[in-house]
Amino acid sequence: MASDKQVTFVIVGGGIAGVTCAEQVSKTLEEFDVEEQPSSVLEEKYPNLKVIQSAVKLLRAKEHLLQAENGQTFHYKKLCICSGARPKLLTQDNPHVLGIRDTDSAQEFQKRLSKAKRIVVIGNGGIALELVYEVEGCEVIWAVKDRAIGNTFFDAGAAQFLIPSLEVDKKERSLPCKRARYTTDKTGAGQSGATGELGSALGPDWHEGIELRGTEQNSSGVHIEYECEVDKIYTQQEFLQSQLDTNKSELGLWPAYVQLTNGKIYGCDFVVSATGVVPNTDPFLSGNNFELAGDHGLRVDDHMRTSEQDVYAAGDVCTAGWEPSALWQQMRLWTQARQMGWYAARCMAADVLEEPIELDFCFELFSHITKFFNYKVVLLGKFNAQGLGQDHELLVRCTKGQEYVKVVLTGGRMVGAVLIGETDLEETFENLILNQMDLSRYGEELLNPNIDIEDYFD
């Protein structure tokens, strides 16, 4: 293959945003020529698509030139950056601290866990929530900076509904995982474990097919420390030599010790850092003039364009710079990465074909479906009353161990909802939020379990 290549589209990133973008572009513009090479699933599916397993070395946006680490140079018409985000590790280069972000780090976690009696998990996002529930045969100390678990996704009431699930035996999986996954070959370049580079972010089913079990025969339980963060992490030697005012023999001998900001110290086999992510923009900034948002993401307009001409971005690496719908907010989630990748591809294709395109309907209403503690969780609109101040009211229905339903109303109109369990209300509530019907006259009857609300508003 020639080292210099003229191409219509270059898409950087093998995560869900990049794969979705590549698939959509390949469907939309079948006529552009890309040299066909044997190999991956995507290439077999789309003959006009070529997958290059290499990191980006440099980007010269003004020249429409991108160079890969393997020496290849691409002169593009349109570029879409889908490089995702990297984990915010508590500390760099500490062998006792593990961040979970991609498949390789998840497998490293499984390997370490198989020899562990106690781990400390730091963080309160999606990875932390899934991890503490899935781990068995190992004691888990879970430190969260908030007053309740999972406050990114739900309120303290929903958290209290979920907490008992940590104390009972795990339920059998109700449904097999049916989401498509794309992986690179186990041999060859591009493996994050071998190169130190991050692979693509884990999807919502990252723990499927991985046994997360420690050395203990029985499930050892989860202990939660609220409203605290990590003060310091010690190796065994550092801890024994420290002047800390604590009974060291009482804590036992552990490979690592974590001192929390509430003063408590826990010994553990290792620490899991699950404290969020930062957009992975570094490879593209040098020599270019990208406008960054406050969270360091590449700021994009309502056509997913960055401030550099003919450079688009999608997924965790970007930040929505347009005025959002009153019922939508950006969250760095698997579902939004997919939506953004799909829409960015359509925007690039429309630009090349000189066709108009409007902001996609998926940005009209925030919606996310996932699973926490083996419960189905649906989040709609301003599900946590984001940005509403005091101008809202909440209706809540809770059946212990079965379902938790919360509705956010403002001016008598539904603007958000949290549904935990098999409520079968998501479609009805989605319609009520979108059509903004005045629900004032129904009051608390809106959540009356004896009224079939689906039929009522059908």
Short mmCIF file of C-alpha atoms in Angstrom, two decimals:
data_model
loop_
_atom_site.label_atom_id
_atom_site.label_comp_id
_atom_site.label_asym_id
_atom_site.label_seq_id
_atom_site.Cartn_x
_atom_site.Cartn_y
_atom_site.Cartn_z
CA MET A 1 0.00 0.00 0.00
CA ALA A 2 1.37 3.46 -0.88
CA SER A 3 2.42 5.53 2.11
CA ASP A 4 0.44 8.57 0.83
CA LYS A 5 -3.24 8.08 0.05
CA GLN A 6 -6.04 10.37 -1.13
CA VAL A 7 -9.34 9.51 0.58
CA THR A 8 -12.77 11.06 0.92
CA PHE A 9 -13.26 10.24 4.61
CA VAL A 10 -10.93 9.40 7.46
CA ILE A 11 -12.46 8.30 10.78
CA VAL A 12 -10.17 8.06 13.81
CA GLY A 13 -11.23 5.71 16.61
CA GLY A 14 -12.47 2.13 16.94
CA GLY A 15 -15.06 2.66 19.66
CA ILE A 16 -18.83 2.79 19.23
CA ALA A 17 -18.81 6.34 17.80
CA GLY A 18 -16.09 5.52 15.26
CA VAL A 19 -17.57 2.19 14.20
CA THR A 20 -21.07 3.66 13.83
CA CYS A 21 -19.69 6.62 11.86
CA ALA A 22 -17.72 4.30 9.54
CA GLU A 23 -20.71 2.03 8.98
CA GLN A 24 -23.03 4.93 8.18
CA VAL A 25 -20.58 6.66 5.82
CA SER A 26 -19.98 3.38 4.00
CA LYS A 27 -23.71 2.93 3.49
CA THR A 28 -24.30 6.50 2.35
CA LEU A 29 -21.45 6.93 -0.11
CA GLU A 30 -20.77 3.61 -1.74
CA GLU A 31 -18.92 5.14 -4.68
CA PHE A 32 -15.73 6.37 -3.01
CA ASP A 33 -12.71 4.19 -3.62
CA VAL A 34 -10.79 2.58 -0.79
CA GLU A 35 -8.35 -0.20 -1.56
CA GLU A 36 -9.81 -3.50 -0.40
CA GLN A 37 -7.67 -5.60 1.91
CA PRO A 38 -8.48 -8.93 3.55
CA SER A 39 -9.42 -9.04 7.16
CA SER A 40 -11.96 -7.61 9.62
CA VAL A 41 -15.71 -7.97 9.97
CA LEU A 42 -16.30 -4.35 9.03
CA GLU A 43 -14.19 -4.65 5.90
CA GLU A 44 -16.09 -7.75 4.79
CA LYS A 45 -19.38 -6.01 5.44
CA TYR A 46 -18.39 -2.81 3.64
CA PRO A 47 -15.98 -3.35 0.72
CA ASN A 48 -15.38 0.43 0.46
CA LEU A 49 -13.99 0.58 4.00
CA LYS A 50 -10.39 -0.01 5.04
CA VAL A 51 -9.48 -0.50 8.71
CA ILE A 52 -5.99 0.66 9.74
CA GLN A 53 -4.73 -0.55 13.14
CA SER A 54 -2.42 2.29 14.09
CA ALA A 55 -2.39 5.30 16.39
CA VAL A 56 -2.40 8.87 15.07
CA LYS A 57 1.02 10.51 14.94
CA LEU A 58 0.04 13.99 13.79
CA LEU A 59 -2.76 16.01 12.26
CA ARG A 60 -2.30 19.09 10.08
CA ALA A 61 -5.88 20.25 9.79
CA LYS A 62 -5.14 23.24 7.50
CA GLU A 63 -3.48 20.87 5.00
CA HIS A 64 -6.16 18.15 5.40
CA LEU A 65 -3.38 15.72 6.27
CA LEU A 66 -3.27 12.97 8.88
CA GLN A 67 -0.26 10.77 9.58
CA ALA A 68 -0.42 7.40 11.35
CA GLU A 69 2.27 5.92 13.60
CA ASN A 70 2.81 3.17 11.00
CA GLY A 71 4.10 5.79 8.54
CA GLN A 72 1.02 6.06 6.33
CA THR A 73 -0.21 9.54 5.40
CA PHE A 74 -3.82 10.30 4.44
CA HIS A 75 -4.98 13.37 2.53
CA TYR A 76 -8.67 13.59 3.38
CA LYS A 77 -11.70 15.59 2.31
CA LYS A 78 -13.46 15.08 5.64
CA LEU A 79 -12.08 13.84 8.96
CA CYS A 80 -14.12 12.65 11.94
CA ILE A 81 -12.34 12.34 15.28
CA CYS A 82 -13.90 9.60 17.44
CA SER A 83 -10.97 9.01 19.79
CA GLY A 84 -13.14 8.70 22.90
CA ALA A 85 -11.96 9.54 26.39
CA ARG A 86 -9.33 8.27 28.80
CA PRO A 87 -9.87 7.44 32.48
CA LYS A 88 -9.06 10.00 35.14
CA LEU A 89 -6.72 7.81 37.19
CA LEU A 90 -6.24 8.63 40.87
CA THR A 91 -2.51 8.38 40.32
CA GLN A 92 -0.27 7.50 37.42
CA ASP A 93 2.20 4.58 37.35
CA ASN A 94 1.06 3.01 40.63
CA PRO A 95 1.01 -0.80 40.25
CA HIS A 96 -1.67 -1.05 42.95
CA VAL A 97 -4.12 1.25 41.11
CA LEU A 98 -6.10 -0.09 38.15
CA GLY A 99 -8.36 1.94 35.86
CA ILE A 100 -11.07 0.08 33.94
CA ARG A 101 -11.78 1.58 30.55
CA ASP A 102 -11.32 -0.99 27.78
CA THR A 103 -11.45 -4.75 27.25
CA ASP A 104 -7.79 -5.29 28.12
CA SER A 105 -8.04 -3.42 31.43
CA ALA A 106 -11.25 -5.34 32.25
CA GLN A 107 -9.40 -8.62 31.69
CA GLU A 108 -6.49 -7.41 33.82
CA PHE A 109 -9.02 -6.62 36.55
CA GLN A 110 -10.45 -10.15 36.31
CA LYS A 111 -6.94 -11.61 36.60
CA ARG A 112 -6.07 -9.55 39.68
CA LEU A 113 -9.45 -10.10 41.30
CA SER A 114 -9.04 -13.89 41.11
CA LYS A 115 -6.25 -13.58 43.72
CA ALA A 116 -7.85 -10.87 45.87
CA LYS A 117 -9.64 -10.92 49.23
CA ARG A 118 -10.43 -7.19 49.39
CA ILE A 119 -10.48 -4.35 46.88
CA VAL A 120 -11.20 -0.64 47.26
CA VAL A 121 -13.34 0.95 44.53
CA ILE A 122 -13.19 4.73 44.10
CA GLY A 123 -15.89 6.41 42.01
CA ASN A 124 -19.64 6.73 41.62
CA GLY A 125 -20.32 6.42 37.88
CA GLY A 126 -21.53 3.61 35.65
CA ILE A 127 -18.41 1.42 35.80
CA ALA A 128 -18.30 1.60 39.63
CA LEU A 129 -22.01 0.80 39.95
CA GLU A 130 -21.75 -2.25 37.72
CA LEU A 131 -18.50 -3.45 39.23
CA VAL A 132 -19.48 -3.46 42.91
CA TYR A 133 -22.60 -5.46 42.11
CA GLU A 134 -20.90 -8.01 39.86
CA VAL A 135 -17.90 -8.83 42.09
CA GLU A 136 -18.27 -12.00 44.18
CA GLY A 137 -15.97 -13.81 46.58
CA CYS A 138 -14.16 -10.62 47.54
CA GLU A 139 -14.83 -7.86 50.06
CA VAL A 140 -15.46 -4.48 48.40
CA ILE A 141 -14.85 -1.13 50.08
CA TRP A 142 -16.65 1.47 47.94
CA ALA A 143 -15.74 5.13 48.45
CA VAL A 144 -18.08 7.69 46.87
CA LYS A 145 -17.75 11.47 47.09
CA ASP A 146 -21.52 11.98 47.19
CA ARG A 147 -24.25 11.42 49.77
CA ALA A 148 -25.77 8.59 47.73
CA ILE A 149 -24.63 6.01 45.18
CA GLY A 150 -25.08 6.65 41.46
CA ASN A 151 -26.00 10.33 41.72
CA THR A 152 -24.95 10.81 38.07
CA PHE A 153 -27.94 8.69 37.13
CA PHE A 154 -30.50 8.95 39.90
CA ASP A 155 -31.50 10.57 43.20
CA ALA A 156 -31.10 9.37 46.79
CA GLY A 157 -34.51 7.66 46.69
CA ALA A 158 -33.54 5.45 43.77
CA ALA A 159 -30.20 4.77 45.46
CA GLN A 160 -31.99 3.52 48.58
CA PHE A 161 -34.17 1.30 46.40
CA LEU A 162 -31.05 -0.32 44.89
CA ILE A 163 -28.89 -0.67 48.03
CA PRO A 164 -30.59 -3.89 49.30
CA SER A 165 -29.51 -5.61 46.05
CA LEU A 166 -25.91 -5.46 47.28
CA GLU A 167 -26.82 -7.54 50.31
CA VAL A 168 -28.59 -10.47 48.67
CA ASP A 169 -27.44 -13.29 46.40
CA LYS A 170 -27.16 -12.30 42.77
CA LYS A 171 -30.14 -13.05 40.55
CA GLU A 172 -29.64 -15.15 37.46
CA ARG A 173 -29.15 -13.14 34.29
CA SER A 174 -32.57 -12.71 32.75
CA LEU A 175 -31.47 -12.03 29.15
CA PRO A 176 -28.39 -12.83 27.10
CA CYS A 177 -26.35 -9.93 25.75
CA LYS A 178 -27.35 -9.24 22.15
CA ARG A 179 -25.43 -6.02 21.41
CA ALA A 180 -22.93 -6.18 18.56
CA ARG A 181 -19.28 -5.88 19.49
CA TYR A 182 -16.28 -5.23 17.27
CA THR A 183 -12.81 -6.26 18.42
CA THR A 184 -9.35 -6.18 16.89
CA ASP A 185 -7.34 -9.34 16.35
CA LYS A 186 -5.57 -10.65 19.45
CA THR A 187 -2.25 -10.57 17.64
CA GLY A 188 -0.54 -7.69 15.92
CA ALA A 189 -0.46 -3.97 16.50
CA GLY A 190 -2.97 -1.91 18.33
CA GLN A 191 -3.38 -3.95 21.51
CA SER A 192 -3.66 -1.69 24.52
CA GLY A 193 -2.14 -4.25 26.85
CA ALA A 194 1.06 -4.49 24.82
CA THR A 195 1.50 -0.86 23.83
CA GLY A 196 0.10 1.01 26.80
CA GLU A 197 -2.45 2.68 24.51
CA LEU A 198 -6.10 2.63 25.46
CA GLY A 199 -8.54 0.54 23.49
CA SER A 200 -12.11 1.65 22.84
CA ALA A 201 -14.41 2.24 25.79
CA LEU A 202 -16.37 -0.61 27.32
CA GLY A 203 -20.01 -0.93 26.36
CA PRO A 204 -22.76 -1.44 28.96
CA ASP A 205 -22.33 -5.24 28.92
CA TRP A 206 -18.57 -5.20 29.57
CA HIS A 207 -18.82 -7.73 32.41
CA GLU A 208 -20.79 -10.28 30.34
CA GLY A 209 -18.73 -13.44 29.91
CA ILE A 210 -16.13 -12.35 32.48
CA GLU A 211 -16.20 -14.10 35.85
CA LEU A 212 -15.55 -11.42 38.48
CA ARG A 213 -14.67 -13.61 41.47
CA GLY A 214 -12.13 -13.25 44.26
CA THR A 215 -10.53 -15.89 46.45
CA GLU A 216 -13.28 -16.11 49.10
CA GLN A 217 -15.83 -18.91 48.79
CA ASN A 218 -18.75 -16.78 49.94
CA SER A 219 -19.74 -13.37 48.67
CA SER A 220 -18.00 -11.04 51.12
CA GLY A 221 -20.24 -8.02 50.69
CA VAL A 222 -19.90 -4.31 49.95
CA HIS A 223 -19.15 -1.61 52.50
CA ILE A 224 -19.85 1.97 51.36
CA GLU A 225 -18.01 5.06 52.62
CA TYR A 226 -20.02 8.15 51.67
CA GLU A 227 -18.88 11.75 51.10
CA CYS A 228 -15.18 11.00 50.92
CA GLU A 229 -12.34 10.71 48.44
CA VAL A 230 -8.83 9.30 48.45
CA ASP A 231 -6.34 11.22 50.55
CA LYS A 232 -3.32 8.94 49.97
CA ILE A 233 -2.42 5.47 48.71
CA TYR A 234 0.45 3.65 50.44
CA THR A 235 2.45 0.59 49.48
CA GLN A 236 2.87 -1.94 52.28
CA GLN A 237 6.39 -0.67 53.01
CA GLU A 238 5.35 3.01 52.96
CA PHE A 239 2.49 2.28 55.34
CA LEU A 240 4.60 0.33 57.84
CA GLN A 241 7.23 3.09 57.86
CA SER A 242 4.70 5.93 58.14
CA GLN A 243 4.03 7.93 61.28
CA LEU A 244 0.26 7.47 61.03
CA ASP A 245 -1.57 7.48 64.34
CA THR A 246 -3.31 4.13 63.88
CA ASN A 247 -3.03 0.55 65.09
CA LYS A 248 -1.22 -0.95 62.10
CA SER A 249 -1.33 -4.53 63.33
CA GLU A 250 -5.12 -4.27 63.61
CA LEU A 251 -5.37 -3.45 59.90
CA GLY A 252 -3.39 -6.55 58.90
CA LEU A 253 -0.83 -6.96 56.14
CA TRP A 254 -1.97 -5.91 52.66
CA PRO A 255 -0.18 -5.03 49.40
CA ALA A 256 -1.70 -1.51 49.54
CA TYR A 257 -3.44 0.83 51.97
CA VAL A 258 -5.90 3.59 51.16
CA GLN A 259 -6.34 6.60 53.43
CA LEU A 260 -9.69 8.34 52.81
CA THR A 261 -10.46 12.01 53.44
CA ASN A 262 -12.79 10.97 56.29
CA GLY A 263 -9.71 9.67 58.13
CA LYS A 264 -10.40 5.96 57.68
CA ILE A 265 -7.70 3.61 56.39
CA TYR A 266 -8.30 0.31 54.60
CA GLY A 267 -5.81 -2.33 53.55
CA CYS A 268 -6.52 -4.00 50.21
CA ASP A 269 -5.08 -6.12 47.42
CA PHE A 270 -5.52 -3.31 44.90
CA VAL A 271 -7.49 -0.13 44.17
CA VAL A 272 -9.93 0.35 41.29
CA SER A 273 -10.01 3.92 39.98
CA ALA A 274 -13.43 4.56 38.41
CA THR A 275 -13.58 8.33 38.77
CA GLY A 276 -14.72 9.33 35.30
CA VAL A 277 -13.05 10.20 32.02
CA VAL A 278 -11.50 13.13 30.16
CA PRO A 279 -11.83 13.63 26.38
CA ASN A 280 -8.89 12.13 24.50
CA THR A 281 -7.95 15.23 22.48
CA ASP A 282 -4.16 15.39 23.01
CA PRO A 283 -3.05 13.67 19.76
CA PHE A 284 -4.84 16.32 17.66
CA LEU A 285 -4.11 19.65 19.35
CA SER A 286 -0.49 20.37 18.47
CA GLY A 287 -0.19 22.80 15.54
CA ASN A 288 -3.96 23.08 15.12
CA ASN A 289 -6.53 25.59 16.27
CA PHE A 290 -9.32 23.54 17.83
CA GLU A 291 -11.76 25.30 20.13
CA LEU A 292 -12.07 23.32 23.36
CA ALA A 293 -15.04 23.36 25.73
CA GLY A 294 -14.74 23.78 29.49
CA ASP A 295 -14.50 19.99 29.94
CA HIS A 296 -11.60 19.89 27.39
CA GLY A 297 -13.74 18.23 24.71
CA LEU A 298 -13.58 19.36 21.07
CA ARG A 299 -16.43 21.84 20.77
CA VAL A 300 -18.77 20.91 17.89
CA ASP A 301 -21.69 22.75 16.29
CA ASP A 302 -25.08 21.26 15.43
CA HIS A 303 -23.54 19.54 12.39
CA MET A 304 -20.80 17.93 14.53
CA ARG A 305 -18.17 20.26 12.99
CA THR A 306 -15.18 21.40 15.03
CA SER A 307 -13.58 24.83 14.65
CA GLU A 308 -11.14 23.41 12.07
CA GLN A 309 -12.57 23.22 8.55
CA ASP A 310 -13.70 19.76 7.40
CA VAL A 311 -12.87 18.21 10.79
CA TYR A 312 -15.83 16.67 12.63
CA ALA A 313 -15.95 14.93 16.02
CA ALA A 314 -18.32 12.49 17.71
CA GLY A 315 -18.63 10.56 20.97
CA ASP A 316 -16.74 11.13 24.22
CA VAL A 317 -14.03 13.27 22.60
CA CYS A 318 -16.46 16.07 21.73
CA THR A 319 -18.67 18.52 23.57
CA ALA A 320 -21.98 19.74 22.12
CA GLY A 321 -21.57 23.47 21.47
CA TRP A 322 -25.07 24.18 20.19
CA GLU A 323 -28.05 25.41 22.23
CA PRO A 324 -29.55 22.11 23.38
CA SER A 325 -33.21 21.18 23.46
CA ALA A 326 -34.90 21.84 26.79
CA LEU A 327 -35.21 18.05 27.23
CA TRP A 328 -31.68 16.95 26.26
CA GLN A 329 -28.24 17.08 27.86
CA GLN A 330 -24.93 15.56 26.89
CA MET A 331 -23.62 12.69 28.99
CA ARG A 332 -20.63 10.60 27.96
CA LEU A 333 -22.60 7.40 27.50
CA TRP A 334 -22.52 4.51 25.06
CA THR A 335 -25.92 5.45 23.61
CA GLN A 336 -24.91 9.04 22.86
CA ALA A 337 -21.62 7.97 21.29
CA ARG A 338 -23.58 5.81 18.89
CA GLN A 339 -26.08 8.57 18.08
CA MET A 340 -23.32 11.13 17.52
CA GLY A 341 -21.28 8.80 15.31
CA TRP A 342 -24.33 8.07 13.17
CA TYR A 343 -25.29 11.75 12.87
CA ALA A 344 -21.71 12.93 12.17
CA ALA A 345 -21.52 10.48 9.25
CA ARG A 346 -24.76 11.82 7.81
CA CYS A 347 -23.51 15.40 8.21
CA MET A 348 -20.23 14.64 6.41
CA ALA A 349 -22.03 12.84 3.60
CA ALA A 350 -24.58 15.66 3.24
CA ASP A 351 -21.77 18.21 3.01
CA VAL A 352 -19.94 16.24 0.28
CA LEU A 353 -23.20 15.77 -1.63
CA GLU A 354 -24.13 19.43 -1.00
CA GLU A 355 -27.43 18.40 0.58
CA PRO A 356 -29.11 20.17 3.54
CA ILE A 357 -29.44 18.35 6.86
CA GLU A 358 -31.24 19.23 10.09
CA LEU A 359 -30.27 18.36 13.67
CA ASP A 360 -31.33 14.78 14.26
CA PHE A 361 -34.40 14.02 16.37
CA CYS A 362 -32.30 11.93 18.80
CA PHE A 363 -31.03 15.25 20.24
CA GLU A 364 -34.57 16.37 21.04
CA LEU A 365 -35.07 14.13 24.10
CA PHE A 366 -32.40 12.57 26.29
CA SER A 367 -32.99 8.83 26.66
CA HIS A 368 -30.76 6.09 28.00
CA ILE A 369 -31.48 2.46 28.80
CA THR A 370 -29.04 0.43 30.88
CA LYS A 371 -28.95 -2.10 33.71
CA PHE A 372 -27.76 -1.56 37.28
CA PHE A 373 -27.84 -4.22 40.00
CA ASN A 374 -29.68 -6.45 37.52
CA TYR A 375 -32.57 -3.97 37.25
CA LYS A 376 -33.52 -2.39 33.94
CA VAL A 377 -32.95 1.37 34.24
CA VAL A 378 -34.54 3.92 31.88
CA LEU A 379 -33.62 7.62 32.08
CA LEU A 380 -35.66 10.18 30.14
CA GLY A 381 -35.32 13.94 29.66
CA LYS A 382 -34.36 15.97 32.73
CA PHE A 383 -34.47 12.81 34.84
CA ASN A 384 -32.63 14.42 37.75
CA ALA A 385 -34.33 17.82 37.30
CA GLN A 386 -31.08 19.11 35.76
CA GLY A 387 -31.12 22.89 35.43
CA LEU A 388 -34.69 23.26 36.70
CA GLY A 389 -33.80 24.88 40.05
CA GLN A 390 -36.77 24.89 42.43
CA ASP A 391 -39.29 25.13 39.60
CA HIS A 392 -40.35 21.50 39.55
CA GLU A 393 -42.23 18.81 41.46
CA LEU A 394 -41.57 15.11 41.80
CA LEU A 395 -43.96 12.17 41.83
CA VAL A 396 -42.55 8.88 43.09
CA ARG A 397 -43.87 5.33 43.20
CA CYS A 398 -41.79 2.62 44.81
CA THR A 399 -42.45 -1.09 45.28
CA LYS A 400 -39.58 -2.56 47.29
CA GLY A 401 -37.55 -5.08 45.34
CA GLN A 402 -39.69 -4.61 42.24
CA GLU A 403 -39.81 -1.10 40.77
CA TYR A 404 -38.98 2.56 41.34
CA VAL A 405 -40.74 5.20 39.25
CA LYS A 406 -39.98 8.91 39.47
CA VAL A 407 -41.53 11.63 37.33
CA VAL A 408 -40.26 15.21 37.07
CA LEU A 409 -42.95 17.80 36.32
CA THR A 410 -42.68 21.53 35.68
CA GLY A 411 -45.76 23.67 35.12
CA GLY A 412 -47.82 20.48 35.18
CA ARG A 413 -45.92 19.01 32.24
CA MET A 414 -43.64 15.98 32.36
CA VAL A 415 -40.01 16.85 31.59
CA GLY A 416 -38.16 13.81 32.93
CA ALA A 417 -38.46 10.34 34.42
CA VAL A 418 -36.46 7.55 36.08
CA LEU A 419 -37.81 4.02 35.64
CA ILE A 420 -36.14 1.15 37.49
CA GLY A 421 -37.47 -2.38 37.02
CA GLU A 422 -39.88 -3.81 34.46
CA THR A 423 -42.33 -0.88 34.53
CA ASP A 424 -43.38 -0.95 30.85
CA LEU A 425 -43.89 2.82 31.13
CA GLU A 426 -40.98 4.10 29.02
CA GLU A 427 -42.89 4.49 25.75
CA THR A 428 -45.86 6.20 27.40
CA PHE A 429 -43.65 8.59 29.38
CA GLU A 430 -41.49 9.34 26.35
CA ASN A 431 -44.63 10.41 24.46
CA LEU A 432 -45.92 12.48 27.39
CA ILE A 433 -42.59 14.29 27.63
CA LEU A 434 -42.41 14.95 23.89
CA ASN A 435 -46.01 16.14 23.44
CA GLN A 436 -45.88 18.27 26.65
CA MET A 437 -49.49 17.52 27.61
CA ASP A 438 -50.73 19.40 30.68
CA LEU A 439 -51.03 16.70 33.38
CA SER A 440 -52.04 19.00 36.27
CA ARG A 441 -55.54 17.57 36.65
CA TYR A 442 -54.22 14.03 37.25
CA GLY A 443 -52.02 14.95 40.23
CA GLU A 444 -50.67 11.94 42.10
CA GLU A 445 -53.13 9.68 40.28
CA LEU A 446 -50.63 9.78 37.41
CA LEU A 447 -48.64 7.08 39.21
CA ASN A 448 -51.55 5.20 40.75
CA PRO A 449 -50.60 1.51 40.32
CA ASN A 450 -54.28 0.59 39.97
CA ILE A 451 -54.63 2.72 36.83
CA ASP A 452 -53.25 1.34 33.58
CA ILE A 453 -51.58 4.54 32.44
CA GLU A 454 -50.46 3.02 29.13
CA ASP A 455 -54.05 2.49 28.01
CA TYR A 456 -55.16 5.81 29.50
CA PHE A 457 -52.82 7.86 27.33
CA ASP A 458 -52.74 5.53 24.34
#
